[in-house]
Amino acid sequence: MESKGRVFVVAGPSGAGKDTLIRKALQKVEDIHYSVSATTRPPREGEVEGRDYYFLSDDEFDRLATQGALLEWEEVFGRRYGTMKSEVEKATSSGKNILLELDVKGALNVRAKMKHALLVFIMPPSLEELESRLEKRRLDKEGDIKLRTDIAPGEMEIGRNSFDVVIVNDDADKATEKLASVLRGEKT
Ligand code: 5GP
């Protein structure tokens, strides 16, 4: 699948602060479309249908997958998440760049399909810091936190070796500025 604008893929371990960084960076960048993914996970408090995700049942997700409406999809922590081709088309038809927020495997899959995609990895300052952030945010049950910290070292290794840009999120303001400048095309 081709896209006229630039394709940015942002990934990083759960708890690295991706969501906040992306939200803040997008406020500083023009002409970029945030790709809203489809997921079978239920909404968290404060999440809005069509803004944060398209929240789907398993059957609805299956239907999209069989119709070929997904550019990629992955199972992450027992739930399915997928990029809808229609989101990429929205960006293309309005001449905008697009930002996809994906897990690490999804990011590599997108690069295989869209060779010009720029992969940005959000790196936590350390594994200890990642664990403490996950505990503080209390979005996840204890077992889920372990699941997330267990896979983080492997994800960080892939980030270091295979991504185009690595942003260490030790200072939120500086990391936001770095991400914004990457999205503006100032740093690649
Ligand atoms: P969360 O449930 O915390 O919102 O997301 C869990 C993980 O799924 C995060 O790493 C997020 O980046 C990833 N994710 C969200 N949407 C997609 C998608 O469309 N495709 C893939 N492969 N991963 C996604």
Tab-separated table of C-alpha atoms in Angstrom, residues 12-17 76-77 121 123-138 140-157 160:
chain	number	residue	atom	x	y	z
A	12	GLY	CA	7.803	1.449	22.410
A	13	PRO	CA	7.191	-0.690	25.468
A	14	SER	CA	3.971	-0.265	27.368
A	15	GLY	CA	4.681	2.313	30.090
A	16	ALA	CA	7.380	4.180	28.132
A	17	GLY	CA	5.032	7.163	27.887
A	76	VAL	CA	-1.094	-7.692	22.030
A	77	PHE	CA	-1.631	-8.804	25.639
A	121	PHE	CA	11.058	4.096	19.112
A	123	MET	CA	12.699	4.204	24.957
A	124	PRO	CA	12.167	4.273	28.725
A	125	PRO	CA	15.195	5.558	30.688
A	126	SER	CA	15.572	2.091	32.288
A	127	LEU	CA	13.662	-1.117	32.961
A	128	GLU	CA	13.305	-0.149	36.635
A	129	GLU	CA	11.756	3.172	35.646
A	130	LEU	CA	9.401	1.382	33.248
A	131	GLU	CA	8.217	-0.946	36.003
A	132	SER	CA	7.670	1.893	38.420
A	133	ARG	CA	5.673	3.874	35.795
A	134	LEU	CA	3.481	0.848	35.067
A	135	GLU	CA	2.801	0.400	38.775
A	136	LYS	CA	1.975	4.075	39.220
A	137	ARG	CA	-0.476	4.310	36.344
A	138	ARG	CA	-2.560	1.435	37.743
A	140	ASP	CA	-3.088	-2.868	34.525
A	141	LYS	CA	-3.534	-5.730	36.931
A	142	GLU	CA	-0.388	-7.034	38.650
A	143	GLY	CA	-0.052	-10.027	36.272
A	144	ASP	CA	-0.432	-7.689	33.317
A	145	ILE	CA	2.389	-5.491	34.609
A	146	LYS	CA	4.673	-8.541	34.741
A	147	LEU	CA	3.630	-9.472	31.189
A	148	ARG	CA	4.550	-5.977	30.000
A	149	THR	CA	7.907	-5.804	31.826
A	150	ASP	CA	8.811	-9.331	30.658
A	151	ILE	CA	8.571	-8.459	26.977
A	152	ALA	CA	10.080	-4.956	27.318
A	153	PRO	CA	13.802	-5.957	27.110
A	154	GLY	CA	13.224	-7.765	23.783
A	155	GLU	CA	11.263	-4.804	22.430
A	156	MET	CA	14.019	-2.404	23.516
A	157	GLU	CA	16.598	-4.532	21.723
A	160	ARG	CA	17.822	-0.060	19.320
